[in-house]
Coordinates of C-alpha atoms in Angstrom, one line a residue:
M168 CA -19.5 43.0 -27.8
N169 CA -19.5 41.6 -24.3
N170 CA -18.2 38.2 -25.7
S171 CA -15.8 39.7 -28.2
I172 CA -12.2 38.4 -28.3
A173 CA -11.0 41.8 -27.0
N174 CA -13.1 41.7 -24.1
R175 CA -12.1 38.1 -23.3
L176 CA -8.5 38.9 -23.7
L177 CA -9.1 41.9 -21.4
R178 CA -10.6 39.7 -18.8
V179 CA -7.8 37.1 -19.1
V180 CA -5.1 39.9 -18.7
F181 CA -7.0 41.5 -15.8
S182 CA -7.3 38.2 -14.0
I183 CA -3.5 37.6 -14.4
Y184 CA -2.7 41.2 -13.4
L185 CA -5.1 41.0 -10.4
S186 CA -3.5 37.8 -9.2
I187 CA 0.0 39.2 -9.5
T188 CA -1.0 42.4 -7.7
C189 CA -2.6 40.4 -4.9
V190 CA 0.3 38.0 -4.5
I191 CA 2.9 40.8 -4.1
P192 CA 1.2 42.5 -1.2
L193 CA 0.6 39.1 0.4
V194 CA 4.3 38.2 0.2
Q195 CA 5.1 41.7 1.6
L196 CA 2.5 41.2 4.5
Y197 CA 4.0 37.7 5.2
N198 CA 7.6 39.0 5.3
E199 CA 6.6 42.0 7.6
Y200 CA 4.9 39.5 9.9
S201 CA 7.8 37.0 9.8
M202 CA 10.4 39.7 10.6
E203 CA 8.2 41.2 13.5
K204 CA 7.8 37.7 15.0
Q205 CA 11.6 37.0 14.7
D206 CA 12.2 40.4 16.5
V207 CA 10.0 39.2 19.3
V208 CA 11.8 35.9 19.5
D209 CA 15.1 37.7 19.5
N210 CA 13.9 40.0 22.2
L211 CA 13.0 37.0 24.4
D212 CA 16.6 35.7 24.0
I213 CA 17.8 39.2 25.0
Y214 CA 15.6 39.3 28.1
E215 CA 16.9 35.9 29.2
A216 CA 20.5 37.1 28.9
N217 CA 19.7 40.2 30.9
F218 CA 17.5 38.8 33.6
S219 CA 18.6 35.2 34.1
Q220 CA 21.4 36.0 36.6
G221 CA 19.2 38.2 38.7
L222 CA 16.4 35.6 38.8
A223 CA 18.9 32.9 39.6
R224 CA 20.4 34.9 42.6
A225 CA 16.9 35.7 43.9
L226 CA 15.7 32.0 43.7
W227 CA 19.0 30.8 45.1
M228 CA 18.6 33.2 48.1
Y229 CA 14.8 32.4 48.3
D230 CA 14.1 36.0 47.9
N231 CA 10.7 35.7 46.3
D232 CA 10.0 39.5 46.6
Q233 CA 13.0 40.2 44.4
A234 CA 12.1 37.4 41.9
T235 CA 8.4 38.7 41.7
A236 CA 9.7 42.2 41.1
I237 CA 12.0 41.0 38.3
L238 CA 9.0 39.0 36.7
D239 CA 6.8 42.1 36.9
G240 CA 9.5 44.1 35.0
I241 CA 9.9 41.3 32.4
V242 CA 6.2 41.1 31.7
K243 CA 6.0 44.8 31.1
L244 CA 8.6 44.6 28.4
S245 CA 7.8 44.6 24.6
G246 CA 6.7 41.4 23.2
V247 CA 6.2 39.5 26.5
A248 CA 2.7 38.0 27.3
G249 CA 3.7 36.1 30.4
V250 CA 6.6 34.5 32.5
R251 CA 6.6 31.4 34.6
I252 CA 9.3 29.8 36.7
T253 CA 9.3 26.0 37.4
D254 CA 11.6 23.9 39.5
A255 CA 13.6 20.9 38.5
D256 CA 10.5 18.7 38.7
D257 CA 8.5 21.2 36.5
K258 CA 6.6 22.4 39.4
L259 CA 5.3 26.0 39.1
L260 CA 7.1 28.4 41.5
L261 CA 6.2 31.9 40.3
A262 CA 4.1 33.2 37.3
R263 CA 3.0 36.5 35.9
M264 CA 1.1 37.5 32.8
L265 CA -0.2 40.5 31.0
E266 CA -4.0 40.9 31.1
N267 CA -5.8 43.9 29.7
G268 CA -2.5 45.9 29.9
Q269 CA -2.0 45.0 33.5
V270 CA 0.4 42.6 35.2
V271 CA -1.5 40.0 37.1
D272 CA -0.4 37.0 39.3
K273 CA -1.7 34.3 36.9
D274 CA -0.2 31.3 35.1
I275 CA -0.6 31.9 31.4
L276 CA -0.6 28.2 30.4
P277 CA -4.3 27.4 31.3
E278 CA -6.6 28.1 28.3
E279 CA -8.9 30.3 30.2
N280 CA -6.1 32.6 31.2
H281 CA -4.6 33.1 27.8
A282 CA -7.9 33.3 25.7
S283 CA -7.0 37.0 24.8
H284 CA -3.5 35.9 23.6
F285 CA -4.2 33.6 20.6
G286 CA -1.3 31.7 19.0
L287 CA 0.8 31.4 22.2
F288 CA 4.6 30.5 21.8
Q289 CA 7.4 30.3 24.3
K290 CA 11.1 30.2 24.8
K291 CA 12.5 28.1 27.7
F292 CA 15.8 28.7 29.4
P293 CA 17.6 27.1 32.4
V294 CA 18.3 29.4 35.4
Q295 CA 21.8 28.6 36.8
F296 CA 23.7 30.0 39.8
D297 CA 27.3 29.2 40.5
G298 CA 26.9 26.2 37.9
N299 CA 23.8 24.9 39.7
N300 CA 20.5 24.5 37.9
V301 CA 18.2 26.6 40.1
A302 CA 15.0 26.4 38.0
S303 CA 13.8 26.9 34.4
V304 CA 12.1 30.1 33.1
N305 CA 9.6 30.3 30.3
F306 CA 9.1 33.5 28.3
F307 CA 5.8 33.6 26.6
S308 CA 4.6 35.7 23.7
S309 CA 1.7 35.4 21.3
E310 CA 0.7 35.9 17.7
K311 CA -1.7 38.7 18.9
I312 CA 1.3 40.7 20.2
V313 CA 3.1 40.2 16.9
F314 CA 0.0 41.3 15.0
D315 CA -0.3 44.4 17.1
G316 CA 3.1 45.3 16.2
V317 CA 2.6 45.1 12.4
K318 CA -1.1 46.1 12.0
Y319 CA -0.2 49.7 10.9
S320 CA 2.4 48.4 8.4
F321 CA -0.2 46.1 7.1
L322 CA -2.6 49.0 6.5
I323 CA 0.0 51.0 4.7
I324 CA 0.9 48.1 2.4
L325 CA -2.7 47.4 1.6
I326 CA -3.5 51.1 0.8
N327 CA -0.4 51.3 -1.4
A328 CA -1.3 48.1 -3.2
V329 CA -4.9 49.3 -3.9
I330 CA -3.7 52.7 -5.2
K331 CA -1.1 51.0 -7.5
T332 CA -3.6 48.5 -8.8
M333 CA -6.2 51.1 -9.6
L334 CA -3.8 53.5 -11.4
L335 CA -2.0 50.9 -13.5
W336 CA -5.2 49.2 -14.4
W337 CA -6.8 52.5 -15.6
L338 CA -3.6 53.1 -17.8
F339 CA -3.8 49.6 -19.2
V340 CA -7.5 49.8 -20.1
W341 CA -7.0 53.1 -21.9
A342 CA -4.1 51.8 -23.9
F343 CA -5.8 48.6 -24.7
N344 CA -9.0 50.3 -26.1
R345 CA -6.9 53.0 -28.0
Y346 CA -4.6 50.6 -29.8
L347 CA -6.3 47.2 -30.0
V348 CA -10.1 47.2 -29.4
Y349 CA -10.8 49.9 -32.0
S350 CA -8.9 48.1 -34.8
L351 CA -10.4 44.8 -33.9
N352 CA -14.0 46.1 -34.1
H353 CA -13.3 47.1 -37.7
F354 CA -11.8 43.7 -38.4
V355 CA -14.9 42.1 -37.0
L356 CA -17.2 44.1 -39.3
Q357 CA -15.3 42.9 -42.3
M358 CA -15.5 39.3 -41.1
E359 CA -19.3 39.5 -40.8
H360 CA -19.4 39.9 -44.7
L361 CA -17.9 36.5 -45.2
G362 CA -20.3 33.8 -46.5
K363 CA -21.8 31.7 -43.8
D364 CA -21.7 28.6 -46.1
E365 CA -18.3 27.1 -46.9
E366 CA -19.2 27.4 -50.6
D367 CA -19.3 31.2 -50.3
L368 CA -15.7 31.6 -48.9
K369 CA -14.3 35.0 -50.1
P370 CA -11.0 36.9 -49.4
V371 CA -11.2 39.6 -46.6
A372 CA -10.4 43.2 -47.5
L373 CA -8.9 45.4 -44.6
T374 CA -7.5 48.1 -46.9
T375 CA -9.4 50.8 -45.0
F376 CA -7.0 50.4 -42.0
D377 CA -3.3 51.4 -41.9
T378 CA -2.5 49.2 -38.9
H379 CA 0.5 47.1 -39.9
E380 CA -0.4 44.1 -37.8
L381 CA -4.0 44.0 -39.3
I382 CA -2.7 44.2 -42.9
R383 CA -0.5 41.2 -42.1
L384 CA -3.6 39.6 -40.6
E385 CA -5.5 40.2 -43.8
S386 CA -2.7 38.6 -45.9
V387 CA -2.4 35.6 -43.6
F388 CA -6.2 35.1 -43.5
N389 CA -6.7 35.3 -47.2
R390 CA -3.9 32.8 -47.8
M391 CA -5.7 30.5 -45.4
I392 CA -9.0 30.8 -47.3
Y393 CA -7.2 29.9 -50.6
R394 CA -5.7 26.9 -48.9
I395 CA -9.1 25.9 -47.5
L396 CA -10.7 26.2 -51.0
K397 CA -7.9 24.1 -52.4
K398 CA -8.3 21.4 -49.8
Q399 CA -12.1 21.2 -50.1
N400 CA -11.9 19.1 -53.2
T401 CA -9.3 16.9 -51.7
I402 CA -11.4 16.4 -48.5
R403 CA -14.5 15.5 -50.6
Q404 CA -12.5 12.8 -52.4
L405 CA -11.0 11.5 -49.2
N406 CA -14.6 11.3 -47.7
K407 CA -15.6 9.2 -50.6
N408 CA -12.6 6.9 -50.1
L409 CA -13.2 6.7 -46.4
E410 CA -16.9 5.8 -46.9
S411 CA -15.7 2.9 -49.2
K412 CA -13.1 1.8 -46.6
V413 CA -15.7 2.0 -43.8
E414 CA -18.0 -0.2 -45.8
E415 CA -15.3 -2.7 -46.4
R416 CA -14.2 -2.6 -42.8
T417 CA -17.8 -3.2 -41.6
V418 CA -18.0 -6.3 -43.7
E419 CA -14.8 -7.5 -42.2
L420 CA -15.8 -6.7 -38.7
K421 CA -19.0 -8.7 -39.2
K422 CA -16.9 -11.7 -40.2
N423 CA -14.5 -11.2 -37.3
N424 CA -17.5 -11.0 -34.9
M425 CA -18.8 -14.3 -36.3
Q426 CA -15.4 -15.8 -35.7
L427 CA -15.3 -14.4 -32.2
C428 CA -18.7 -16.0 -31.5
L429 CA -17.3 -19.3 -32.7
N430 CA -14.2 -18.9 -30.6
R431 CA -16.3 -18.0 -27.6
D432 CA -18.4 -21.2 -28.0
L433 CA -15.2 -23.2 -28.5
L434 CA -13.8 -21.8 -25.2
D435 CA -17.1 -22.2 -23.4
N436 CA -17.1 -26.0 -24.4
H437 CA -13.5 -26.7 -23.7
V438 CA -12.2 -24.3 -21.0
L439 CA -13.1 -24.6 -17.3
S440 CA -14.0 -21.1 -16.2
T441 CA -16.2 -19.1 -13.7
H442 CA -17.4 -15.6 -13.2
S443 CA -18.2 -14.6 -9.7
D444 CA -19.2 -11.5 -7.7
L445 CA -17.0 -9.7 -5.0
D446 CA -18.3 -12.2 -2.4
G447 CA -17.3 -15.3 -4.4
N448 CA -20.8 -16.1 -5.5
V449 CA -21.0 -17.8 -9.0
L450 CA -22.6 -15.5 -11.7
D451 CA -21.7 -17.6 -14.7
L452 CA -19.6 -20.7 -15.7
S453 CA -18.6 -22.5 -18.8
I454 CA -20.2 -25.5 -20.2
A455 CA -17.0 -27.4 -20.0
L456 CA -17.0 -27.0 -16.2
L457 CA -20.8 -28.0 -16.0
K458 CA -19.9 -31.2 -18.0
L459 CA -16.9 -32.0 -15.7
T460 CA -18.7 -31.5 -12.3
G461 CA -22.2 -32.9 -13.4
Y462 CA -24.1 -29.8 -12.2
E463 CA -26.9 -28.0 -14.1
K464 CA -26.3 -24.2 -14.5
N465 CA -29.3 -23.2 -12.3
E466 CA -28.0 -25.4 -9.5
V467 CA -24.8 -23.4 -9.3
V468 CA -25.5 -19.7 -10.2
G469 CA -25.9 -17.6 -7.1
L470 CA -24.3 -20.1 -4.8
P471 CA -20.8 -19.6 -3.2
H472 CA -17.9 -20.8 -5.2
R473 CA -17.0 -23.2 -2.5
I474 CA -19.7 -25.5 -3.8
F475 CA -16.9 -27.1 -5.8
G476 CA -14.5 -27.1 -2.9
C477 CA -13.3 -30.0 -0.8
S478 CA -12.8 -30.1 3.0
E479 CA -9.4 -31.6 2.5
N480 CA -8.0 -28.2 1.2
N481 CA -5.7 -26.4 3.6
P482 CA -7.6 -23.4 5.2
E483 CA -4.3 -21.3 4.8
I484 CA -4.8 -21.5 1.0
Y485 CA -8.2 -19.7 1.2
K486 CA -6.6 -17.0 3.4
D487 CA -3.8 -16.5 1.0
L488 CA -6.3 -16.4 -2.0
W489 CA -8.5 -13.7 -0.5
L490 CA -5.5 -11.7 0.8
T491 CA -4.1 -11.7 -2.8
L492 CA -7.4 -10.8 -4.4
T493 CA -8.0 -8.0 -1.9
R494 CA -4.8 -6.5 -3.1
D495 CA -6.2 -6.6 -6.7
E496 CA -3.6 -9.1 -7.7
V497 CA -3.8 -12.3 -9.6
W498 CA -3.8 -15.6 -7.6
Y499 CA -2.3 -18.8 -8.8
G500 CA -2.7 -22.1 -7.0
E501 CA -4.1 -25.7 -6.9
F502 CA -7.3 -26.9 -5.4
L503 CA -8.8 -30.4 -4.8
N504 CA -12.5 -29.9 -5.9
Q505 CA -15.5 -32.2 -5.8
K506 CA -18.0 -33.1 -8.5
K507 CA -21.7 -33.3 -7.8
N508 CA -21.4 -37.1 -7.4
G509 CA -18.7 -36.7 -4.8
E510 CA -15.8 -37.6 -7.0
R511 CA -12.6 -35.6 -6.3
Y512 CA -10.6 -33.9 -9.0
W513 CA -7.6 -31.5 -9.0
V514 CA -7.4 -28.2 -10.8
D515 CA -4.7 -25.7 -11.5
I516 CA -6.5 -22.4 -11.1
T517 CA -5.8 -18.7 -12.0
I518 CA -8.2 -16.1 -10.4
Q519 CA -8.0 -12.4 -11.3
P520 CA -10.2 -9.4 -10.5
K521 CA -12.5 -7.9 -13.0
F522 CA -12.9 -4.1 -13.4
D523 CA -15.7 -2.1 -15.1
E524 CA -15.0 0.8 -17.5
H525 CA -14.5 3.2 -14.6
G526 CA -11.8 1.0 -13.0
I527 CA -14.1 -0.3 -10.1
K528 CA -13.6 -3.9 -9.2
V529 CA -16.9 -5.8 -9.8
G530 CA -16.0 -9.5 -9.5
Y531 CA -13.5 -12.2 -10.3
L532 CA -12.8 -14.6 -13.3
S533 CA -11.3 -18.0 -12.7
V534 CA -9.7 -20.2 -15.3
Q535 CA -9.0 -23.8 -14.4
H536 CA -7.1 -26.7 -15.8
N537 CA -7.8 -30.3 -14.8
I538 CA -4.6 -31.8 -13.4
T539 CA -6.1 -34.9 -11.8
A540 CA -3.9 -37.2 -13.9
Q541 CA -0.8 -35.2 -13.1
K542 CA -1.6 -35.1 -9.4
H543 CA -1.9 -39.0 -9.4
I544 CA 1.4 -39.4 -11.1
E545 CA 2.9 -36.8 -8.7
K546 CA 1.5 -38.5 -5.7
V547 CA 2.9 -41.9 -6.8
S548 CA 6.3 -40.3 -7.3
I549 CA 6.4 -38.7 -3.8
T550 CA 4.7 -41.4 -1.7
D551 CA 6.2 -44.4 0.0
A552 CA 4.3 -47.4 -1.3
L553 CA 4.2 -49.2 2.0
T554 CA 3.3 -46.6 4.5
G555 CA 1.6 -43.9 2.3
L556 CA 3.9 -41.3 3.9
Y557 CA 6.2 -38.9 1.8
N558 CA 9.3 -40.6 0.5
R559 CA 12.9 -39.6 0.7
R560 CA 12.7 -37.9 -2.7
H561 CA 9.9 -35.6 -1.5
F562 CA 11.8 -35.1 1.8
N563 CA 14.7 -33.5 -0.2
I564 CA 12.5 -31.0 -1.9
M565 CA 10.3 -30.1 1.1
I566 CA 13.2 -29.5 3.6
E567 CA 14.8 -27.1 1.2
R568 CA 11.6 -25.3 0.7
E569 CA 10.8 -25.1 4.5
L570 CA 14.3 -23.9 5.2
R571 CA 14.0 -21.0 2.8
R572 CA 10.6 -20.1 4.4
A573 CA 11.9 -20.3 7.9
R574 CA 14.9 -18.0 7.0
R575 CA 12.5 -15.6 5.3
E576 CA 9.9 -15.5 8.3
K577 CA 12.6 -16.0 11.0
E578 CA 10.8 -18.9 12.6
N579 CA 12.0 -21.8 14.8
M580 CA 12.1 -25.1 13.0
T581 CA 12.0 -28.6 14.6
F582 CA 13.7 -31.7 13.0
M583 CA 13.1 -35.2 14.3
L584 CA 14.7 -38.4 13.2
L585 CA 12.9 -41.4 14.5
D586 CA 14.1 -45.1 14.4
V587 CA 12.1 -48.2 15.4
D588 CA 14.1 -49.9 18.1
R589 CA 15.7 -53.2 17.3
F590 CA 13.7 -53.5 14.0
K591 CA 16.1 -55.9 12.4
E592 CA 15.6 -58.3 15.3
Y593 CA 11.9 -57.9 15.0
N594 CA 12.0 -58.9 11.4
D595 CA 14.2 -61.9 12.1
F596 CA 11.9 -63.1 14.9
Y597 CA 8.4 -62.2 13.7
G598 CA 9.0 -62.2 9.9
H599 CA 9.2 -59.5 7.3
Q600 CA 5.4 -59.3 6.8
A601 CA 4.9 -58.6 10.5
G602 CA 7.6 -56.0 10.2
D603 CA 5.9 -54.2 7.3
E604 CA 2.7 -54.2 9.4
V605 CA 4.6 -52.5 12.3
L606 CA 6.0 -49.8 9.8
V607 CA 2.3 -49.2 8.6
K608 CA 1.0 -48.8 12.2
V609 CA 4.0 -46.5 13.1
A610 CA 3.3 -44.4 10.1
K611 CA -0.4 -44.1 11.0
V612 CA 0.6 -42.9 14.5
L613 CA 2.9 -40.3 13.0
L614 CA 0.2 -39.0 10.6
E615 CA -2.4 -38.8 13.5
S616 CA 0.0 -36.9 15.6
C617 CA 1.2 -34.4 12.9
T618 CA -2.1 -32.7 12.0
R619 CA -0.9 -29.1 11.6
A620 CA -0.4 -27.4 8.2
V621 CA 3.3 -27.0 9.0
D622 CA 3.8 -30.7 10.1
F623 CA 5.4 -33.0 7.5
V624 CA 6.3 -36.8 7.9
F625 CA 8.6 -38.8 5.7
R626 CA 9.9 -42.3 5.5
V627 CA 13.6 -41.8 4.8
G628 CA 14.9 -45.3 5.3
G629 CA 13.9 -48.9 6.2
E630 CA 12.7 -48.2 9.7
E631 CA 13.6 -44.4 9.8
F632 CA 11.1 -41.6 9.7
F633 CA 11.8 -37.8 9.6
I634 CA 9.4 -35.3 11.1
L635 CA 9.7 -31.7 9.9
T636 CA 7.7 -28.9 11.7
S637 CA 8.0 -25.2 12.7
K638 CA 6.6 -22.6 15.1
L639 CA 7.4 -24.6 18.2
S640 CA 9.8 -23.8 21.1
E641 CA 12.4 -26.2 22.4
A642 CA 10.1 -27.3 25.3
E643 CA 7.2 -27.7 23.0
S644 CA 9.1 -29.7 20.5
Q645 CA 10.3 -32.1 23.2
A646 CA 6.7 -32.4 24.6
F647 CA 5.5 -33.2 21.0
A648 CA 8.2 -35.8 20.5
K649 CA 7.4 -37.4 23.8
E650 CA 3.7 -37.7 22.8
I651 CA 4.8 -39.5 19.6
L652 CA 7.0 -42.0 21.4
N653 CA 4.2 -42.7 24.0
A654 CA 1.7 -43.2 21.2
I655 CA 4.0 -45.8 19.4
S656 CA 4.5 -47.6 22.8
A657 CA 0.7 -47.5 23.3
L658 CA 0.2 -49.7 20.2
T659 CA 1.4 -52.5 22.5
I660 CA 2.9 -54.5 19.7
P661 CA 4.9 -57.3 21.4
H662 CA 8.7 -57.3 20.8
V663 CA 10.6 -59.8 22.9
R664 CA 13.9 -59.0 21.3
N665 CA 13.6 -55.3 22.2
S666 CA 16.2 -54.5 25.1
A667 CA 14.3 -51.2 25.9
S668 CA 10.8 -52.4 26.2
D669 CA 8.5 -55.5 25.9
V670 CA 6.7 -53.8 23.1
V671 CA 7.7 -52.0 19.9
S672 CA 9.3 -48.6 20.8
A673 CA 11.3 -46.0 19.0
S674 CA 14.2 -43.7 19.6
L675 CA 14.2 -40.1 18.5
G676 CA 16.8 -37.5 17.8
L677 CA 15.6 -33.9 17.9
I678 CA 17.0 -30.4 17.2
T679 CA 15.2 -27.0 17.4
L680 CA 16.7 -23.9 16.0
K681 CA 16.2 -20.6 14.2
V682 CA 17.5 -21.3 10.7
G683 CA 20.4 -19.3 9.6
E684 CA 22.2 -19.1 6.2
S685 CA 24.9 -21.6 7.3
D686 CA 22.3 -24.2 8.2
T687 CA 22.2 -26.5 5.2
V688 CA 20.2 -29.8 4.7
D689 CA 23.3 -31.9 5.1
K690 CA 24.3 -30.1 8.3
I691 CA 20.8 -30.4 9.8
Y692 CA 20.5 -34.1 8.9
K693 CA 23.9 -34.8 10.4
L694 CA 23.1 -33.1 13.6
T695 CA 19.7 -34.9 13.9
D696 CA 21.3 -38.3 13.1
E697 CA 23.8 -37.7 15.9
R698 CA 21.0 -37.1 18.3
L699 CA 19.4 -40.3 17.2
Y700 CA 22.6 -42.2 17.7
C701 CA 22.9 -40.7 21.1
A702 CA 19.4 -41.9 22.0
K703 CA 20.2 -45.4 20.8
Q704 CA 23.6 -45.5 22.7
T705 CA 21.9 -44.3 26.0
G706 CA 19.2 -47.0 26.2
R707 CA 16.8 -46.5 23.3
N708 CA 13.0 -45.7 23.6
K709 CA 14.0 -42.1 24.5
I710 CA 14.5 -38.7 23.1
C711 CA 18.0 -37.1 22.7
A712 CA 17.8 -33.3 22.1
D713 CA 21.2 -32.2 23.6

């Protein structure tokens, strides 16, 4: 009967009871300890009130003998482990501590001195005399002193808890066996006569016992048996119906599986996709991507994903990609990729982490869409046909985007408006074709100068160019602008109608600021245009940044 319900119930009840009887003494011990510790702390406050004036007078009068005598008396008081007095610079003046029941001239703070006083704590008070801070006094006590004060109370609480536990448990076991275990044993004997096969289910008879609860148990149990017998036929019929449904569902699943295989083949042949490991090495890729790039599968599998990459992609894109994937988030973006034959193509790509059944990340899945045609149309729509620079339409989009980013990241932004000096006179003298060649050469200088990822160059008018950049100070911006003007002059394109120079030159208006909410595109363009006007009015071939 070691595994009987009665014994299991007894063990459960005993475990709960033992837990409760253990918790109550622990709470009592904790409360006793807490009250004793608070008494020690309160005593330290009282000692400070009683002795601070005497210590202050002795220290003020430089009476070290009297101060030492007071410290000796304090250390002998209940709850005190040591006392130290420090001056205003926290330099030790006097110290006493209790060691093996004796007052000794030692500082209690060093660890080798208070090894016998574990759990050291202190109260620090200022020592004042006639309103002047004479010194500071630290009263020290320890957890050992508190424990010594309550150890006999601890013993009494533990003995009391053990006696109560043993007595109450004996009474409980006696009552449990007398009123429950005996009756349950008889019930078990009746249950053993039940058929072991469900076909032999029979009612249980407990008429030999007059325990009211067991009679009710007999009635409930027999009603349960009758319900089971009644449900058996229903279950058998349901099983037959279920088998038929399972067979129908199996046929349907086979059809669906065939359709999934067809769909998978369809996706494999028409969707650009790759599977890669955690390091970005290709594990598998779709037939559609192989057809697009011209690679064979064995030429790609096992190699880094950058085999498709192009050196013209901004390195910042890769940093953002890996930062996003490291956070187990989905990354969206565009890449300029390269086929096996070197031909470039653009893709709109989505990369998401893959996880196994345990939630552990095992790799990445990328799905791509060829947007080369869209990119070509987009490039035509935002590019100036003559110079190849971004046009005014793209300028309006980019400056809004960069202003939002600068506000968010609280960065400096630099705005430059550049105008070729006396360009109308150049066209009139040299001809419009020569003028177009000048614009192309100036545009090339601007592109070669603006090589950072945050540098943008636009042609916003006939001979006007706008440079948008960030992360430069005012001095760095002016130096950058000076380099651009020098590079234009270094082209040494003759311009006899230029009043500022013998060669083609340019004037430049510049502002550098930390963008705020009130700094709109119109306001910034107006300020930059005013600086350009200033540069023209004061001699041209110069920068105006004031």
